[in-house]
Short mmCIF file of C-alpha atoms in Angstrom, two decimals:
data_model
loop_
_atom_site.label_atom_id
_atom_site.label_comp_id
_atom_site.label_asym_id
_atom_site.label_seq_id
_atom_site.Cartn_x
_atom_site.Cartn_y
_atom_site.Cartn_z
CA UNK A 7 89.35 101.84 132.56
CA UNK A 8 87.81 98.17 132.07
CA UNK A 9 87.07 97.94 128.77
CA UNK A 10 83.89 95.48 127.96
CA UNK A 11 84.45 93.08 125.20
CA UNK A 12 82.48 93.76 121.87
CA UNK A 13 81.09 90.13 121.19
CA UNK A 14 81.17 91.15 116.97
CA UNK A 15 84.87 92.06 117.77
CA UNK A 16 85.64 88.65 119.44
CA UNK A 17 89.46 90.61 120.11
CA UNK A 18 87.82 93.89 121.20
CA UNK A 19 90.79 94.84 123.55
CA UNK A 20 93.18 95.12 120.60
CA UNK A 21 91.09 98.42 119.14
CA UNK A 22 92.42 99.92 122.74
CA UNK A 23 96.08 101.78 122.53
CA UNK A 24 97.93 103.31 125.59
CA UNK A 25 97.69 106.95 124.98
CA UNK A 26 94.21 106.65 125.07
CA UNK A 27 93.09 107.20 121.05
CA UNK A 28 90.94 104.46 119.55
CA UNK A 29 92.32 102.91 115.74
CA UNK A 30 89.70 100.97 113.38
CA UNK A 31 91.16 99.66 110.10
CA UNK A 32 90.21 97.36 107.66
CA UNK A 33 88.10 94.56 108.30
CA UNK A 34 87.84 90.90 107.27
CA UNK A 35 84.63 88.62 106.32
CA UNK A 36 83.22 86.96 108.46
CA UNK A 37 81.46 83.29 107.35
CA UNK A 38 77.58 83.09 108.84
CA UNK A 39 75.51 80.04 107.17
CA UNK A 40 71.65 80.76 107.19
CA UNK A 41 69.22 78.18 106.68
CA UNK A 42 70.15 76.78 102.95
CA UNK A 43 72.64 79.39 101.77
CA UNK A 44 75.78 80.84 102.99
CA UNK A 45 76.10 84.81 103.07
CA UNK A 46 79.00 86.50 103.80
CA UNK A 47 78.67 88.89 106.49
CA UNK A 48 81.75 92.06 107.65
CA UNK A 49 83.66 92.09 110.47
CA UNK A 50 86.31 93.77 112.00
CA UNK A 51 89.75 94.12 112.80
CA UNK A 52 92.37 96.15 114.68
CA UNK A 53 95.83 97.09 115.29
CA UNK A 54 97.06 99.28 118.70
CA UNK A 55 98.50 101.97 117.07
CA UNK A 56 99.98 102.87 113.51
CA UNK A 57 103.98 104.03 113.35
CA UNK A 58 104.60 106.40 110.81
CA UNK A 59 108.56 105.52 110.60
CA UNK A 60 108.81 101.49 111.16
CA UNK A 61 105.09 99.80 109.93
CA UNK A 62 104.60 96.26 110.65
CA UNK A 63 102.78 93.90 109.47
CA UNK A 64 98.88 93.80 110.84
CA UNK A 65 98.89 90.85 113.89
CA UNK A 66 95.60 90.97 114.67
CA UNK A 67 93.06 89.31 111.97
CA UNK A 68 91.39 86.55 113.32
CA UNK A 69 90.09 83.32 111.96
CA UNK A 70 86.37 83.21 112.60
CA UNK A 71 86.04 80.15 109.89
CA UNK A 72 84.96 77.68 112.27
CA UNK A 73 81.86 79.51 113.72
CA UNK A 74 79.29 78.21 111.80
CA UNK A 75 76.30 79.92 112.52
CA UNK A 76 76.43 84.09 113.72
CA UNK A 77 74.51 84.17 117.07
CA UNK A 78 76.60 81.10 118.37
CA UNK A 79 80.64 81.57 118.85
CA UNK A 80 82.82 79.52 119.75
CA UNK A 81 84.35 80.79 123.48
CA UNK A 82 88.65 80.66 121.59
CA UNK A 83 88.07 81.50 118.23
CA UNK A 84 91.39 80.11 116.31
CA UNK A 85 93.76 83.12 115.66
CA UNK A 86 96.03 83.62 113.39
CA UNK A 87 98.73 86.49 111.87
CA UNK A 88 98.27 87.62 108.61
CA UNK A 89 101.38 88.25 106.38
CA UNK A 90 101.21 91.93 105.15
CA UNK A 91 101.15 90.29 101.90
CA UNK A 92 97.57 88.55 102.47
CA UNK A 93 96.36 92.09 103.28
CA UNK A 94 97.53 93.57 100.57
CA UNK A 95 95.66 91.15 98.71
CA UNK A 96 92.37 92.11 100.32
CA UNK A 97 91.19 94.71 97.61
CA UNK A 98 87.85 94.15 96.65
CA UNK A 99 86.20 97.16 98.24
CA UNK A 100 86.67 100.40 99.41
CA UNK A 101 89.53 101.36 102.58
CA UNK A 102 88.04 102.56 105.86
CA UNK A 103 88.50 103.47 109.48
CA UNK A 104 88.72 105.79 112.22
CA UNK A 105 91.07 107.18 114.90
CA UNK A 106 89.45 108.89 118.35
CA UNK A 107 90.75 109.96 121.75
CA UNK A 108 88.57 107.65 123.82
CA UNK A 109 88.61 111.51 126.66
CA UNK A 110 87.35 113.45 123.45
CA UNK A 111 90.28 115.76 123.61
CA UNK A 112 91.50 117.02 120.22
CA UNK A 113 95.24 117.05 118.87
CA UNK A 114 97.15 117.43 116.06
CA UNK A 115 98.79 113.58 116.16
CA UNK A 116 94.63 112.27 114.99
CA UNK A 117 94.92 114.08 112.15
CA UNK A 118 98.54 112.84 111.36
CA UNK A 119 97.54 109.08 112.49
CA UNK A 120 94.65 109.45 110.12
CA UNK A 121 97.00 110.21 107.22
CA UNK A 122 99.56 107.40 108.07
CA UNK A 123 96.94 105.05 108.38
CA UNK A 124 95.17 106.05 105.30
CA UNK A 125 98.67 105.94 103.68
CA UNK A 126 98.59 102.74 104.35
CA UNK A 127 95.23 102.10 102.14
CA UNK A 128 96.37 102.86 99.10
CA UNK A 129 96.27 99.29 97.99
CA UNK A 130 91.90 99.28 98.75
CA UNK A 131 91.71 102.04 96.12
CA UNK A 132 91.69 102.39 92.38
CA UNK A 133 93.15 104.45 89.89
CA UNK A 134 92.87 105.86 86.34
CA UNK A 135 94.76 104.97 83.55
CA UNK A 136 97.47 107.43 84.24
CA UNK A 137 98.23 105.36 87.32
CA UNK A 138 98.24 108.58 89.41
CA UNK A 139 94.38 109.74 89.35
CA UNK A 140 93.02 107.90 91.97
CA UNK A 141 89.12 106.97 93.12
CA UNK A 142 89.08 108.87 95.20
CA UNK A 143 90.59 109.51 99.54
CA UNK A 144 89.74 111.94 101.92
CA UNK A 145 89.23 112.78 105.90
CA UNK A 146 86.36 113.78 108.07
CA UNK A 147 87.16 115.86 111.27
CA UNK A 148 86.05 118.23 114.01
CA UNK A 149 86.23 121.94 112.94
CA UNK A 150 90.08 122.92 113.37
CA UNK A 151 88.77 126.59 114.73
CA UNK A 152 92.28 127.02 115.82
CA UNK A 153 93.71 127.24 112.16
CA UNK A 154 90.73 128.96 110.83
CA UNK A 155 90.37 131.87 113.79
CA UNK A 156 94.60 131.94 112.82
CA UNK A 157 93.39 132.56 109.06
CA UNK A 158 90.39 135.47 110.17
CA UNK A 159 93.28 137.64 112.25
CA UNK A 160 95.29 137.48 108.89
CA UNK A 161 92.07 138.71 107.44
CA UNK A 162 91.39 141.67 109.86
CA UNK A 163 88.42 139.42 111.45
CA UNK A 164 87.55 138.52 114.57
CA UNK A 165 87.06 134.97 116.20
CA UNK A 166 84.92 133.16 114.71
CA UNK A 167 81.94 132.12 117.25
CA UNK A 168 81.85 128.90 117.31
CA UNK A 169 78.59 128.04 118.61
CA UNK A 170 76.72 130.32 116.00
CA UNK A 171 78.87 130.02 112.58
CA UNK A 172 79.18 127.17 109.87
CA UNK A 173 81.83 126.33 107.78
CA UNK A 174 81.47 124.58 104.09
CA UNK A 175 83.99 122.77 102.18
CA UNK A 176 82.64 123.64 98.91
CA UNK A 177 83.75 122.79 95.05
CA UNK A 178 83.29 125.08 92.97
CA UNK A 179 83.38 125.59 89.32
CA UNK A 180 86.27 125.86 87.70
CA UNK A 181 85.57 128.97 85.68
CA UNK A 182 86.41 132.35 86.70
CA UNK A 183 83.28 133.92 85.92
CA UNK A 184 81.18 131.06 86.71
CA UNK A 185 82.81 130.60 89.94
CA UNK A 186 81.89 133.96 91.10
CA UNK A 187 78.05 133.31 90.29
CA UNK A 188 78.16 130.75 92.47
CA UNK A 189 79.54 132.32 95.17
CA UNK A 190 76.70 134.79 94.88
CA UNK A 191 74.00 132.64 94.96
CA UNK A 192 74.90 131.01 97.94
CA UNK A 193 75.78 134.46 99.63
CA UNK A 194 71.40 135.65 98.89
CA UNK A 195 70.60 132.13 100.06
CA UNK A 196 72.20 132.18 103.39
CA UNK A 197 70.87 135.71 103.86
CA UNK A 198 67.36 134.85 102.85
CA UNK A 199 67.78 132.54 105.49
CA UNK A 200 69.14 134.70 108.13
CA UNK A 201 72.98 133.86 108.02
CA UNK A 202 75.62 135.73 107.36
CA UNK A 203 78.85 135.24 105.23
CA UNK A 204 81.43 136.42 107.14
CA UNK A 205 83.92 135.38 104.27
CA UNK A 206 85.39 132.98 101.81
CA UNK A 207 88.81 131.10 101.69
CA UNK A 208 90.26 129.70 98.90
CA UNK A 209 91.96 126.39 100.31
CA UNK A 210 95.72 126.22 99.97
CA UNK A 211 96.39 123.04 97.60
CA UNK A 212 99.47 121.82 95.98
CA UNK A 213 98.12 120.43 92.22
CA UNK A 214 101.80 118.82 91.52
CA UNK A 215 100.48 115.86 93.30
CA UNK A 216 97.49 115.75 91.33
CA UNK A 217 96.79 112.96 89.09
CA UNK A 218 96.54 114.07 85.02
CA UNK A 219 93.27 113.00 84.83
CA UNK A 220 91.93 114.32 88.11
CA UNK A 221 93.74 118.01 87.33
CA UNK A 222 91.03 117.96 84.58
CA UNK A 223 88.33 118.34 86.00
CA UNK A 224 89.59 119.70 89.62
CA UNK A 225 86.84 122.51 90.62
CA UNK A 226 87.98 125.49 92.72
CA UNK A 227 87.72 124.47 96.66
CA UNK A 228 87.05 127.12 98.76
CA UNK A 229 85.28 127.45 102.55
CA UNK A 230 82.40 129.28 103.15
CA UNK A 231 82.05 130.30 107.03
CA UNK A 232 78.53 131.67 107.65
CA UNK A 233 76.97 133.19 111.12
CA UNK A 234 74.06 132.63 112.63
CA UNK A 235 72.63 136.66 112.83
CA UNK A 236 69.08 136.26 115.25
CA UNK A 237 71.04 133.51 117.69
CA UNK A 238 68.20 133.89 120.21
CA UNK A 239 65.64 132.57 117.34
CA UNK A 240 67.64 129.38 115.86
CA UNK A 241 67.46 126.05 118.16
CA UNK A 242 69.53 123.79 116.05
CA UNK A 243 72.19 125.66 113.25
CA UNK A 244 72.97 122.06 111.62
CA UNK A 245 69.83 122.41 111.09
CA UNK A 246 68.98 125.75 109.29
CA UNK A 247 72.39 124.64 107.56
CA UNK A 248 70.73 121.76 105.54
CA UNK A 249 68.38 124.08 104.85
CA UNK A 250 70.63 126.22 103.55
CA UNK A 251 72.51 123.94 101.49
CA UNK A 252 69.22 122.34 100.38
CA UNK A 253 67.81 125.78 99.10
CA UNK A 254 71.32 126.38 97.23
CA UNK A 255 71.52 123.00 95.59
CA UNK A 256 67.77 123.95 94.38
CA UNK A 257 68.99 126.92 93.09
CA UNK A 258 72.34 125.61 91.29
CA UNK A 259 69.94 122.91 89.23
CA UNK A 260 68.80 125.34 86.80
CA UNK A 261 71.87 126.82 86.43
CA UNK A 262 74.73 126.01 83.85
CA UNK A 263 77.46 126.00 86.07
CA UNK A 264 75.17 123.94 88.69
CA UNK A 265 76.62 120.40 88.25
CA UNK A 266 79.95 121.95 89.34
CA UNK A 267 79.05 122.91 92.55
CA UNK A 268 78.83 120.58 95.49
CA UNK A 269 79.28 120.66 98.90
CA UNK A 270 81.46 118.62 100.94
CA UNK A 271 80.02 119.35 103.87
CA UNK A 272 78.49 122.47 105.64
CA UNK A 273 78.31 121.84 109.37
CA UNK A 274 79.00 123.25 112.44
CA UNK A 275 80.59 120.28 114.07
CA UNK A 276 82.08 118.56 111.01
CA UNK A 277 84.56 118.95 108.16
CA UNK A 278 85.61 116.95 105.23
CA UNK A 279 88.83 116.75 103.19
CA UNK A 280 88.81 114.89 99.80
CA UNK A 281 89.18 114.75 96.10
CA UNK A 282 90.03 112.42 93.80
CA UNK A 283 93.79 111.96 94.66
CA UNK A 284 95.61 109.05 96.14
CA UNK A 285 95.81 108.39 99.42
CA UNK A 286 98.99 109.07 100.34
CA UNK A 287 99.24 112.36 98.69
CA UNK A 288 95.67 113.67 100.39
CA UNK A 289 98.09 115.31 103.21
CA UNK A 290 100.11 116.45 100.51
CA UNK A 291 97.40 118.50 98.34
CA UNK A 292 95.35 119.93 101.52
CA UNK A 293 98.32 122.26 103.15
CA UNK A 294 95.91 122.61 106.21
CA UNK A 295 96.35 119.18 106.74
CA UNK A 296 99.72 119.40 107.70
CA UNK A 297 99.41 122.50 109.78
CA UNK A 298 99.59 122.15 113.11
CA UNK A 299 97.25 124.26 113.77
CA UNK A 300 94.73 121.23 112.67
CA UNK A 301 93.53 119.38 115.58
CA UNK A 302 90.80 117.25 116.10
CA UNK A 303 89.21 114.39 118.48
CA UNK A 304 88.64 112.28 115.73
CA UNK A 305 89.03 111.54 112.66
CA UNK A 306 87.16 109.49 109.68
CA UNK A 307 89.85 108.47 106.22
CA UNK A 308 89.00 106.43 103.22
CA UNK A 309 90.19 105.11 100.30
CA UNK A 310 87.62 104.95 97.29
CA UNK A 311 87.34 101.82 95.36
CA UNK A 312 85.22 102.64 92.30
CA UNK A 313 82.83 100.06 90.86
CA UNK A 314 79.08 100.83 89.61
CA UNK A 315 79.59 104.65 89.63
CA UNK A 316 82.47 106.37 87.56
CA UNK A 317 85.19 108.03 90.04
CA UNK A 318 84.40 111.87 90.17
CA UNK A 319 85.71 114.21 92.89
CA UNK A 320 82.17 114.53 94.35
CA UNK A 321 82.30 111.00 94.93
CA UNK A 322 85.32 110.69 96.76
CA UNK A 323 84.64 109.69 100.48
CA UNK A 324 83.53 110.50 103.34
CA UNK A 325 80.32 111.70 102.16
CA UNK A 326 79.27 114.78 104.46
CA UNK A 327 77.83 112.01 107.45
CA UNK A 328 79.66 108.52 106.77
CA UNK A 329 82.29 106.57 104.56
CA UNK A 330 81.41 103.18 104.26
CA UNK A 331 83.11 100.46 102.06
CA UNK A 332 80.90 98.83 99.92
CA UNK A 333 78.03 99.91 97.44
CA UNK A 334 74.36 101.58 98.20
CA UNK A 335 72.39 99.38 95.51
CA UNK A 336 69.54 100.81 94.71
CA UNK A 337 68.48 103.07 91.32
CA UNK A 338 67.50 106.08 93.73
CA UNK A 339 69.97 105.76 95.76
CA UNK A 340 72.91 105.57 92.82
CA UNK A 341 71.13 108.59 90.86
CA UNK A 342 71.23 111.00 93.89
CA UNK A 343 74.62 110.36 94.54
CA UNK A 344 75.67 110.62 91.30
CA UNK A 345 73.34 113.51 90.62
#
């Protein structure tokens, strides 16, 4: 397979590894002059593969200081290797990256490599005063239907219809009574919109790895499975699930438990596992991420460095559609994300 270089990467052939997995890690800064002022732009660096047992210093950092204007690039930019300690000093923003199989083949190795990569980004995130409650970490992947079908079998349920079923990863109220009230409200909205709730699954977790402050606010984490009843009347299940989520949020806003309800994801395609955790313990916290049945063709991973908002479980990333290593700094967006 021939690979075309990506102009702004300059060294894009490093992105592709021998087993046809695409690995993206970390970032470096580009220096670009614009008229009378110099502004910072973002670039990326890459390594061809993570090794779980023997992680060597990253050698794919490019020296772009001599580029001058961003629109004119040197044909042979000078490259210099960076020592691991140099990379560890770069902690001014979140750590974010992705791994994907170029042929869209799902495997368990993708999520394992993503967790390994995420663990290597601990230096990019922040922790609370207990030095254990992370600002946040998480992964997004395709839905591991094999894992969920195995659970369905243990519950006496039929295998899920992947084309017409949505999976919600939900943070629910800590109080047991309020949790049941919230679940009832969610069930009612789904029924109202023509979806059948197949079941609720408590997500298996290990609370021993959660920091003290994070444990104080840790939500009740469950998954909801909802199927379209009249399949011929629905041409876009993602749209239907989005409408359901917005209606649920509207109902929750008027309830005492409303600020404790949050959908990490509600989709027919993707799912998000996240929390106020250090990146190296995310996989230990969620037992699903340790399960060999968890297969995905891609994974986006994120370690949060909180700046203009205080750490909270819902504010860990990835979000429902993206993971980013900056701030979306408008008053309206900040308020919206916080709410």
